[in-house]
PDB file of C-alpha atoms in Angstrom:
ATOM      1  CA  MET J   1       5.239  15.447  -8.520  1.00 95.00           C
ATOM      2  CA  LYS J   2       8.242  13.495  -9.730  1.00 96.00           C
ATOM      3  CA  TYR J   3       9.770  10.796  -7.530  1.00 97.00           C
ATOM      4  CA  ALA J   4      13.091   9.006  -8.058  1.00 97.00           C
ATOM      5  CA  VAL J   5      13.221   5.731  -6.094  1.00 98.00           C
ATOM      6  CA  THR J   6      16.866   4.760  -5.728  1.00 97.00           C
ATOM      7  CA  HIS J   7      18.864   1.606  -4.855  1.00 97.00           C
ATOM      8  CA  CYS J   8      16.545  -0.778  -6.745  1.00 97.00           C
ATOM      9  CA  TYR J   9      17.952  -4.291  -6.648  1.00 95.00           C
ATOM     10  CA  THR J  10      17.202  -7.340  -8.812  1.00 94.00           C
ATOM     11  CA  ASP J  11      13.671  -8.758  -9.147  1.00 92.00           C
ATOM     12  CA  LYS J  12      15.214 -12.142  -8.338  1.00 91.00           C
ATOM     13  CA  ASN J  13      15.139 -11.003  -4.722  1.00 91.00           C
ATOM     14  CA  LYS J  14      11.360 -11.164  -4.288  1.00 88.00           C
ATOM     15  CA  GLY J  15      11.415  -9.426  -0.920  1.00 89.00           C
ATOM     16  CA  ASP J  16      13.267  -6.508  -2.441  1.00 93.00           C
ATOM     17  CA  ALA J  17      10.859  -6.371  -5.380  1.00 93.00           C
ATOM     18  CA  ALA J  18       7.944  -6.339  -2.904  1.00 92.00           C
ATOM     19  CA  ILE J  19       9.507  -3.372  -1.094  1.00 95.00           C
ATOM     20  CA  ILE J  20       9.863  -1.419  -4.349  1.00 96.00           C
ATOM     21  CA  ILE J  21       6.326  -2.196  -5.549  1.00 94.00           C
ATOM     22  CA  ALA J  22       4.799  -1.376  -2.144  1.00 94.00           C
ATOM     23  CA  THR J  23       6.719   1.918  -2.080  1.00 96.00           C
ATOM     24  CA  SER J  24       5.293   2.787  -5.491  1.00 96.00           C
ATOM     25  CA  GLN J  25       1.793   1.875  -4.294  1.00 95.00           C
ATOM     26  CA  LEU J  26       2.210   4.063  -1.199  1.00 95.00           C
ATOM     27  CA  ILE J  27       3.378   7.029  -3.267  1.00 96.00           C
ATOM     28  CA  LYS J  28       0.398   6.696  -5.602  1.00 95.00           C
ATOM     29  CA  LYS J  29      -1.957   6.429  -2.643  1.00 94.00           C
ATOM     30  CA  VAL J  30      -0.993   9.937  -1.509  1.00 95.00           C
ATOM     31  CA  ASP J  31      -0.260  11.347  -4.978  1.00 96.00           C
ATOM     32  CA  SER J  32      -2.413   9.805  -7.700  1.00 93.00           C
ATOM     33  CA  ASN J  33      -0.578  11.799 -10.380  1.00 94.00           C
ATOM     34  CA  ALA J  34       2.876  10.739  -9.239  1.00 96.00           C
ATOM     35  CA  ASP J  35       5.579  10.392 -11.909  1.00 96.00           C
ATOM     36  CA  ILE J  36       7.779   7.599 -10.519  1.00 97.00           C
ATOM     37  CA  SER J  37      11.003   6.223 -11.931  1.00 96.00           C
ATOM     38  CA  PHE J  38      13.198   3.546 -10.403  1.00 97.00           C
ATOM     39  CA  ILE J  39      16.966   3.922 -10.353  1.00 97.00           C
ATOM     40  CA  SER J  40      18.780   0.599 -10.358  1.00 97.00           C
ATOM     41  CA  THR J  41      21.837  -0.412  -8.371  1.00 96.00           C
ATOM     42  CA  TYR J  42      23.347  -1.541 -11.697  1.00 97.00           C
ATOM     43  CA  GLY J  43      25.209   0.784 -14.030  1.00 95.00           C
ATOM     44  CA  ALA J  44      24.400   1.634 -17.650  1.00 95.00           C
ATOM     45  CA  LYS J  45      26.791  -0.980 -19.082  1.00 92.00           C
ATOM     46  CA  ASP J  46      25.432  -3.760 -16.871  1.00 94.00           C
ATOM     47  CA  CYS J  47      22.982  -6.045 -18.708  1.00 93.00           C
ATOM     48  CA  ARG J  48      21.112  -6.606 -15.442  1.00 95.00           C
ATOM     49  CA  VAL J  49      19.523  -3.147 -15.796  1.00 95.00           C
ATOM     50  CA  ASP J  50      17.506  -4.463 -18.736  1.00 92.00           C
ATOM     51  CA  ASN J  51      17.124  -8.081 -17.635  1.00 93.00           C
ATOM     52  CA  GLU J  52      16.420  -8.037 -13.887  1.00 94.00           C
ATOM     53  CA  HIS J  53      13.788  -5.332 -13.408  1.00 95.00           C
ATOM     54  CA  GLU J  54      10.954  -6.780 -15.480  1.00 91.00           C
ATOM     55  CA  LEU J  55       8.561  -6.995 -12.528  1.00 91.00           C
ATOM     56  CA  ILE J  56       9.025  -3.576 -10.946  1.00 94.00           C
ATOM     57  CA  LYS J  57       8.968  -1.582 -14.172  1.00 90.00           C
ATOM     58  CA  ASN J  58       5.221  -2.212 -14.393  1.00 89.00           C
ATOM     59  CA  TYR J  59       4.824   0.047 -11.350  1.00 92.00           C
ATOM     60  CA  GLY J  60       6.789   3.081 -12.524  1.00 88.00           C
ATOM     61  CA  GLY J  61       7.494   5.140 -15.590  1.00 83.00           C
ATOM     62  CA  ARG J  62      10.864   3.538 -16.283  1.00 93.00           C
ATOM     63  CA  VAL J  63      13.886   1.819 -14.764  1.00 96.00           C
ATOM     64  CA  LEU J  64      17.050   3.884 -15.118  1.00 97.00           C
ATOM     65  CA  PRO J  65      20.662   2.802 -14.591  1.00 97.00           C
ATOM     66  CA  ALA J  66      22.527   3.800 -11.460  1.00 97.00           C
ATOM     67  CA  LEU J  67      24.771   6.792 -11.274  1.00 94.00           C
ATOM     68  CA  PHE J  68      27.789   5.017  -9.762  1.00 95.00           C
ATOM     69  CA  GLY J  69      26.538   1.452 -10.097  1.00 94.00           C
ATOM     70  CA  GLU J  70      28.138  -1.859  -9.179  1.00 92.00           C
ATOM     71  CA  PRO J  71      31.618  -1.950 -10.750  1.00 91.00           C
ATOM     72  CA  LEU J  72      32.151  -4.281 -13.694  1.00 88.00           C
ATOM     73  CA  SER J  73      35.526  -5.810 -14.428  1.00 80.00           C
ATOM     74  CA  LEU J  74      37.332  -4.139 -17.315  1.00 77.00           C
ATOM     75  CA  PHE J  75      37.466  -5.795 -20.765  1.00 70.00           C
ATOM     76  CA  GLY J  76      34.995  -8.466 -19.644  1.00 70.00           C
ATOM     77  CA  ILE J  77      37.715 -10.237 -17.651  1.00 75.00           C
ATOM     78  CA  LYS J  78      36.657 -11.611 -14.273  1.00 76.00           C
ATOM     79  CA  ASN J  79      39.312 -10.216 -11.987  1.00 78.00           C
ATOM     80  CA  ASP J  80      38.944  -8.449  -8.624  1.00 79.00           C
ATOM     81  CA  LYS J  81      41.846  -6.097  -9.313  1.00 82.00           C
ATOM     82  CA  LEU J  82      40.284  -4.977 -12.583  1.00 86.00           C
ATOM     83  CA  ARG J  83      37.003  -4.379 -10.757  1.00 87.00           C
ATOM     84  CA  ILE J  84      38.847  -2.096  -8.331  1.00 88.00           C
ATOM     85  CA  VAL J  85      40.308  -0.158 -11.260  1.00 91.00           C
ATOM     86  CA  SER J  86      36.803   0.115 -12.735  1.00 91.00           C
ATOM     87  CA  PHE J  87      35.490   1.368  -9.393  1.00 93.00           C
ATOM     88  CA  LEU J  88      38.224   4.016  -9.147  1.00 93.00           C
ATOM     89  CA  ILE J  89      37.513   5.263 -12.682  1.00 93.00           C
ATOM     90  CA  ASP J  90      33.836   5.624 -11.814  1.00 94.00           C
ATOM     91  CA  LEU J  91      34.718   7.254  -8.492  1.00 94.00           C
ATOM     92  CA  VAL J  92      36.624   9.999 -10.329  1.00 94.00           C
ATOM     93  CA  ARG J  93      33.814  10.428 -12.910  1.00 94.00           C
ATOM     94  CA  PHE J  94      31.085  10.777 -10.335  1.00 95.00           C
ATOM     95  CA  ILE J  95      33.063  13.046  -8.041  1.00 94.00           C
ATOM     96  CA  LEU J  96      33.491  15.344 -11.063  1.00 94.00           C
ATOM     97  CA  LEU J  97      29.724  15.174 -11.605  1.00 93.00           C
ATOM     98  CA  LEU J  98      29.336  16.970  -8.273  1.00 93.00           C
ATOM     99  CA  ILE J  99      31.237  19.981  -9.624  1.00 90.00           C
ATOM    100  CA  SER J 100      28.892  21.193 -12.351  1.00 84.00           C
ATOM    101  CA  LYS J 101      25.619  20.353 -14.097  1.00 78.00           C
ATOM    102  CA  ASN J 102      26.664  22.170 -17.276  1.00 84.00           C
ATOM    103  CA  TYR J 103      25.341  20.040 -20.156  1.00 83.00           C
ATOM    104  CA  ILE J 104      28.616  20.001 -22.100  1.00 88.00           C
ATOM    105  CA  PHE J 105      30.515  18.926 -18.984  1.00 88.00           C
ATOM    106  CA  ILE J 106      27.952  16.193 -18.243  1.00 90.00           C
ATOM    107  CA  LYS J 107      28.035  14.946 -21.836  1.00 91.00           C
ATOM    108  CA  VAL J 108      31.777  14.332 -21.498  1.00 92.00           C
ATOM    109  CA  LEU J 109      31.399  12.480 -18.197  1.00 93.00           C
ATOM    110  CA  LEU J 110      28.285  10.394 -18.818  1.00 95.00           C
ATOM    111  CA  ASN J 111      27.058   8.119 -21.570  1.00 94.00           C
ATOM    112  CA  LYS J 112      23.549   8.480 -23.023  1.00 94.00           C
ATOM    113  CA  LYS J 113      21.787   6.175 -20.548  1.00 95.00           C
ATOM    114  CA  GLU J 114      23.547   7.782 -17.590  1.00 96.00           C
ATOM    115  CA  ARG J 115      22.477  11.208 -18.827  1.00 95.00           C
ATOM    116  CA  GLU J 116      18.853  10.029 -18.825  1.00 95.00           C
ATOM    117  CA  SER J 117      19.238   8.956 -15.177  1.00 96.00           C
ATOM    118  CA  PHE J 118      20.858  12.230 -14.234  1.00 95.00           C
ATOM    119  CA  LYS J 119      18.164  14.253 -15.996  1.00 94.00           C
ATOM    120  CA  PHE J 120      15.342  12.515 -14.120  1.00 95.00           C
ATOM    121  CA  PHE J 121      17.269  12.573 -10.848  1.00 95.00           C
ATOM    122  CA  ASN J 122      17.966  16.277 -11.206  1.00 93.00           C
ATOM    123  CA  THR J 123      14.365  17.163 -12.084  1.00 95.00           C
ATOM    124  CA  ALA J 124      12.710  14.951  -9.443  1.00 97.00           C
ATOM    125  CA  ASP J 125      10.906  16.676  -6.602  1.00 97.00           C
ATOM    126  CA  VAL J 126      11.733  13.928  -4.100  1.00 97.00           C
ATOM    127  CA  ILE J 127      14.511  11.327  -3.935  1.00 98.00           C
ATOM    128  CA  ILE J 128      13.412   8.223  -2.014  1.00 98.00           C
ATOM    129  CA  ALA J 129      15.963   5.637  -0.949  1.00 98.00           C
ATOM    130  CA  LYS J 130      13.837   2.497  -0.936  1.00 96.00           C
ATOM    131  CA  GLY J 131      13.628   0.153   2.015  1.00 95.00           C
ATOM    132  CA  GLY J 132      15.813  -2.791   2.875  1.00 94.00           C
ATOM    133  CA  SER J 133      19.253  -3.080   4.397  1.00 94.00           C
ATOM    134  CA  TYR J 134      22.210  -1.840   2.374  1.00 96.00           C
ATOM    135  CA  LEU J 135      23.725   1.058   4.306  1.00 97.00           C
ATOM    136  CA  TYR J 136      26.196  -0.836   6.474  1.00 97.00           C
ATOM    137  CA  THR J 137      29.738  -2.182   6.672  1.00 97.00           C
ATOM    138  CA  GLU J 138      30.409  -5.603   8.150  1.00 95.00           C
ATOM    139  CA  ASN J 139      34.109  -4.899   8.698  1.00 96.00           C
ATOM    140  CA  THR J 140      36.832  -2.339   7.952  1.00 96.00           C
ATOM    141  CA  SER J 141      37.962  -3.855   4.652  1.00 95.00           C
ATOM    142  CA  LEU J 142      38.493  -1.663   1.580  1.00 92.00           C
ATOM    143  CA  ARG J 143      35.788  -3.596  -0.231  1.00 92.00           C
ATOM    144  CA  GLN J 144      33.205  -2.695   2.409  1.00 96.00           C
ATOM    145  CA  THR J 145      34.251   0.967   2.326  1.00 96.00           C
ATOM    146  CA  PHE J 146      33.935   1.044  -1.468  1.00 94.00           C
ATOM    147  CA  SER J 147      30.457  -0.479  -1.224  1.00 95.00           C
ATOM    148  CA  LEU J 148      29.361   2.061   1.382  1.00 97.00           C
ATOM    149  CA  LEU J 149      30.665   4.980  -0.701  1.00 96.00           C
ATOM    150  CA  ARG J 150      28.744   3.742  -3.728  1.00 96.00           C
ATOM    151  CA  MET J 151      25.529   3.347  -1.736  1.00 97.00           C
ATOM    152  CA  LEU J 152      25.890   6.795  -0.187  1.00 98.00           C
ATOM    153  CA  TYR J 153      26.538   8.511  -3.510  1.00 97.00           C
ATOM    154  CA  PRO J 154      22.855   9.198  -4.411  1.00 97.00           C
ATOM    155  CA  PHE J 155      22.498  11.122  -1.126  1.00 97.00           C
ATOM    156  CA  ILE J 156      25.628  13.159  -1.841  1.00 97.00           C
ATOM    157  CA  LEU J 157      24.426  13.951  -5.374  1.00 96.00           C
ATOM    158  CA  ALA J 158      20.932  14.826  -4.146  1.00 95.00           C
ATOM    159  CA  ARG J 159      22.295  17.200  -1.514  1.00 95.00           C
ATOM    160  CA  ARG J 160      24.605  18.804  -4.078  1.00 94.00           C
ATOM    161  CA  TYR J 161      21.584  19.708  -6.203  1.00 92.00           C
ATOM    162  CA  LYS J 162      19.387  20.606  -3.214  1.00 94.00           C
ATOM    163  CA  LYS J 163      16.911  17.761  -3.596  1.00 95.00           C
ATOM    164  CA  LYS J 164      14.540  16.578  -0.889  1.00 96.00           C
ATOM    165  CA  ILE J 165      15.819  13.178   0.284  1.00 97.00           C
ATOM    166  CA  VAL J 166      13.945  10.527   2.266  1.00 97.00           C
ATOM    167  CA  ILE J 167      15.289   7.205   3.534  1.00 98.00           C
ATOM    168  CA  PHE J 168      12.204   5.008   3.680  1.00 97.00           C
ATOM    169  CA  SER J 169      11.646   1.866   5.760  1.00 96.00           C
ATOM    170  CA  GLN J 170      15.262   0.834   6.149  1.00 96.00           C
ATOM    171  CA  SER J 171      17.548  -0.907   8.575  1.00 96.00           C
ATOM    172  CA  LEU J 172      20.724   1.119   9.106  1.00 97.00           C
ATOM    173  CA  GLY J 173      24.039  -0.225  10.362  1.00 96.00           C
ATOM    174  CA  PRO J 174      26.231  -1.647  11.636  1.00 97.00           C
ATOM    175  CA  ILE J 175      29.003   0.683  10.490  1.00 97.00           C
ATOM    176  CA  GLU J 176      32.467  -0.631  11.270  1.00 97.00           C
ATOM    177  CA  GLY J 177      35.583   1.547  10.945  1.00 96.00           C
ATOM    178  CA  ARG J 178      36.216   5.184  11.874  1.00 96.00           C
ATOM    179  CA  PHE J 179      36.293   6.488   8.300  1.00 97.00           C
ATOM    180  CA  ASN J 180      33.109   4.619   7.438  1.00 98.00           C
ATOM    181  CA  GLN J 181      31.376   6.011  10.530  1.00 98.00           C
ATOM    182  CA  TRP J 182      32.585   9.519   9.737  1.00 97.00           C
ATOM    183  CA  ILE J 183      31.294   9.567   6.161  1.00 97.00           C
ATOM    184  CA  PHE J 184      28.060   7.781   7.150  1.00 98.00           C
ATOM    185  CA  LYS J 185      27.291  10.440   9.768  1.00 97.00           C
ATOM    186  CA  ASN J 186      28.283  13.359   7.546  1.00 97.00           C
ATOM    187  CA  VAL J 187      26.194  12.221   4.592  1.00 97.00           C
ATOM    188  CA  LEU J 188      23.100  11.053   6.464  1.00 97.00           C
ATOM    189  CA  SER J 189      23.032  14.100   8.732  1.00 95.00           C
ATOM    190  CA  ASN J 190      21.890  16.044   5.643  1.00 92.00           C
ATOM    191  CA  ILE J 191      18.912  13.784   4.902  1.00 95.00           C
ATOM    192  CA  ASP J 192      15.467  15.401   5.207  1.00 96.00           C
ATOM    193  CA  SER J 193      13.738  12.410   6.831  1.00 97.00           C
ATOM    194  CA  ILE J 194      14.691   8.895   7.891  1.00 98.00           C
ATOM    195  CA  PHE J 195      12.090   6.182   8.464  1.00 97.00           C
ATOM    196  CA  LEU J 196      13.577   3.144  10.197  1.00 97.00           C
ATOM    197  CA  ARG J 197      11.831  -0.198   9.905  1.00 95.00           C
ATOM    198  CA  GLU J 198      13.099  -1.327  13.310  1.00 92.00           C
ATOM    199  CA  SER J 199      14.042   0.429  16.549  1.00 92.00           C
ATOM    200  CA  LEU J 200      16.937  -2.008  17.080  1.00 93.00           C
ATOM    201  CA  CYS J 201      19.076   0.184  14.799  1.00 94.00           C
ATOM    202  CA  LEU J 202      18.872   3.005  17.339  1.00 93.00           C
ATOM    203  CA  GLY J 203      19.493   0.735  20.310  1.00 92.00           C
ATOM    204  CA  ASN J 204      22.400  -1.216  18.852  1.00 94.00           C
ATOM    205  CA  TYR J 205      24.360   1.281  16.769  1.00 96.00           C
ATOM    206  CA  LYS J 206      25.576   4.561  18.243  1.00 96.00           C
ATOM    207  CA  VAL J 207      26.386   5.965  14.796  1.00 97.00           C
ATOM    208  CA  VAL J 208      22.718   5.567  13.776  1.00 97.00           C
ATOM    209  CA  LYS J 209      21.569   7.163  17.035  1.00 96.00           C
ATOM    210  CA  ASP J 210      23.916  10.101  16.383  1.00 96.00           C
ATOM    211  CA  VAL J 211      22.443  10.616  12.910  1.00 97.00           C
ATOM    212  CA  CYS J 212      18.858  10.388  14.159  1.00 95.00           C
ATOM    213  CA  GLY J 213      19.689  13.003  16.773  1.00 94.00           C
ATOM    214  CA  LYS J 214      20.298  15.489  13.952  1.00 95.00           C
ATOM    215  CA  VAL J 215      17.489  14.731  11.476  1.00 96.00           C
ATOM    216  CA  SER J 216      13.802  13.817  11.551  1.00 95.00           C
ATOM    217  CA  CYS J 217      13.725  10.092  12.357  1.00 96.00           C
ATOM    218  CA  LYS J 218      10.722   7.810  12.894  1.00 96.00           C
ATOM    219  CA  THR J 219      10.151   4.065  13.159  1.00 96.00           C
ATOM    220  CA  ILE J 220       7.568   2.477  10.844  1.00 95.00           C
ATOM    221  CA  PRO J 221       6.689  -1.075   9.689  1.00 92.00           C
ATOM    222  CA  ASP J 222       8.570  -2.644   6.795  1.00 93.00           C
ATOM    223  CA  SER J 223       7.070  -1.151   3.628  1.00 93.00           C
ATOM    224  CA  ALA J 224       6.664  -4.648   2.118  1.00 90.00           C
ATOM    225  CA  PHE J 225       3.722  -5.209   4.483  1.00 89.00           C
ATOM    226  CA  PHE J 226       1.757  -2.588   2.549  1.00 90.00           C
ATOM    227  CA  LEU J 227       1.997  -4.628  -0.664  1.00 89.00           C
ATOM    228  CA  LYS J 228      -1.364  -4.873  -2.394  1.00 84.00           C
ATOM    229  CA  SER J 229      -2.198  -7.606  -4.896  1.00 75.00           C
ATOM    230  CA  ASP J 230      -3.520  -6.203  -8.177  1.00 66.00           C
ATOM    231  CA  LYS J 231      -5.779  -9.215  -8.565  1.00 58.00           C
ATOM    232  CA  GLN J 232      -6.925 -11.635  -5.886  1.00 47.00           C
ATOM    233  CA  GLU J 233      -6.284 -14.614  -8.170  1.00 46.00           C
ATOM    234  CA  ASP J 234      -2.633 -13.631  -8.523  1.00 54.00           C
ATOM    235  CA  LEU J 235      -1.884 -14.711  -4.960  1.00 50.00           C
ATOM    236  CA  PRO J 236       0.593 -17.626  -5.028  1.00 57.00           C
ATOM    237  CA  VAL J 237      -1.300 -19.662  -2.384  1.00 62.00           C
ATOM    238  CA  ASP J 238      -4.911 -20.231  -1.434  1.00 69.00           C
ATOM    239  CA  ILE J 239      -5.710 -18.307   1.739  1.00 73.00           C
ATOM    240  CA  ASP J 240      -8.568 -19.328   3.990  1.00 81.00           C
ATOM    241  CA  ILE J 241      -9.536 -15.981   5.539  1.00 82.00           C
ATOM    242  CA  SER J 242     -11.591 -17.755   8.221  1.00 89.00           C
ATOM    243  CA  LYS J 243      -8.327 -18.976   9.742  1.00 88.00           C
ATOM    244  CA  TYR J 244      -5.447 -17.167  11.381  1.00 89.00           C
ATOM    245  CA  ASN J 245      -2.698 -16.517   8.798  1.00 81.00           C
ATOM    246  CA  ILE J 246       0.904 -15.454   9.324  1.00 79.00           C
ATOM    247  CA  GLY J 247       3.090 -14.006   6.547  1.00 71.00           C
ATOM    248  CA  TYR J 248       6.882 -13.976   6.598  1.00 67.00           C
ATOM    249  CA  THR J 249       9.153 -11.494   4.832  1.00 55.00           C
TER     250      THR J 249
END
């Protein structure tokens, strides 16, 4: 089977890299012939796609750029207003992508690297949103709403093309703002399965409880705890297994 693991963040965040690698190891444990590709949070024109996924790409077939990645400022000028314009341009492009998967239409909307991402995404058997904490809004600002929309987009695209979608080992919430809560509930209510990494999400956030009342929802350990070392000597510290050891993530 083909698996697209979405929302892959930089290797510089070692905890995030551990989550991605452990997810890949878990998939291969149940499906030894799994064809896995990682979809970055960075867009096709962002150099971080090529430079900041060196570690995780050893555990999958390839790392592909995001469809609707982090907005880059136009013309290489660092300016928040230009980043908003860039975001709005991408918003229009990727809303149009929901209309049709006709190849000619897609070729107009997407560049070559984005088309590669879309092709794998659209042919994958399962879309897995990797673990962590990125589906939330801290406040009602426009910036937080934009971020939430971008993070929710893979779920919207997957539902449009009738893909099986799993949210795996995540913390969800908080979601501040009525519009943010509305779109969060509407999008996530169409997920096939949600695996929370902590029950606090259900206890603290009504919007998460509402979603989990509509879809299959279970609580599991953080996927990073499944991480297996390829070689014992690769461990960064000497561990005396005769003593009690505690690991932090």
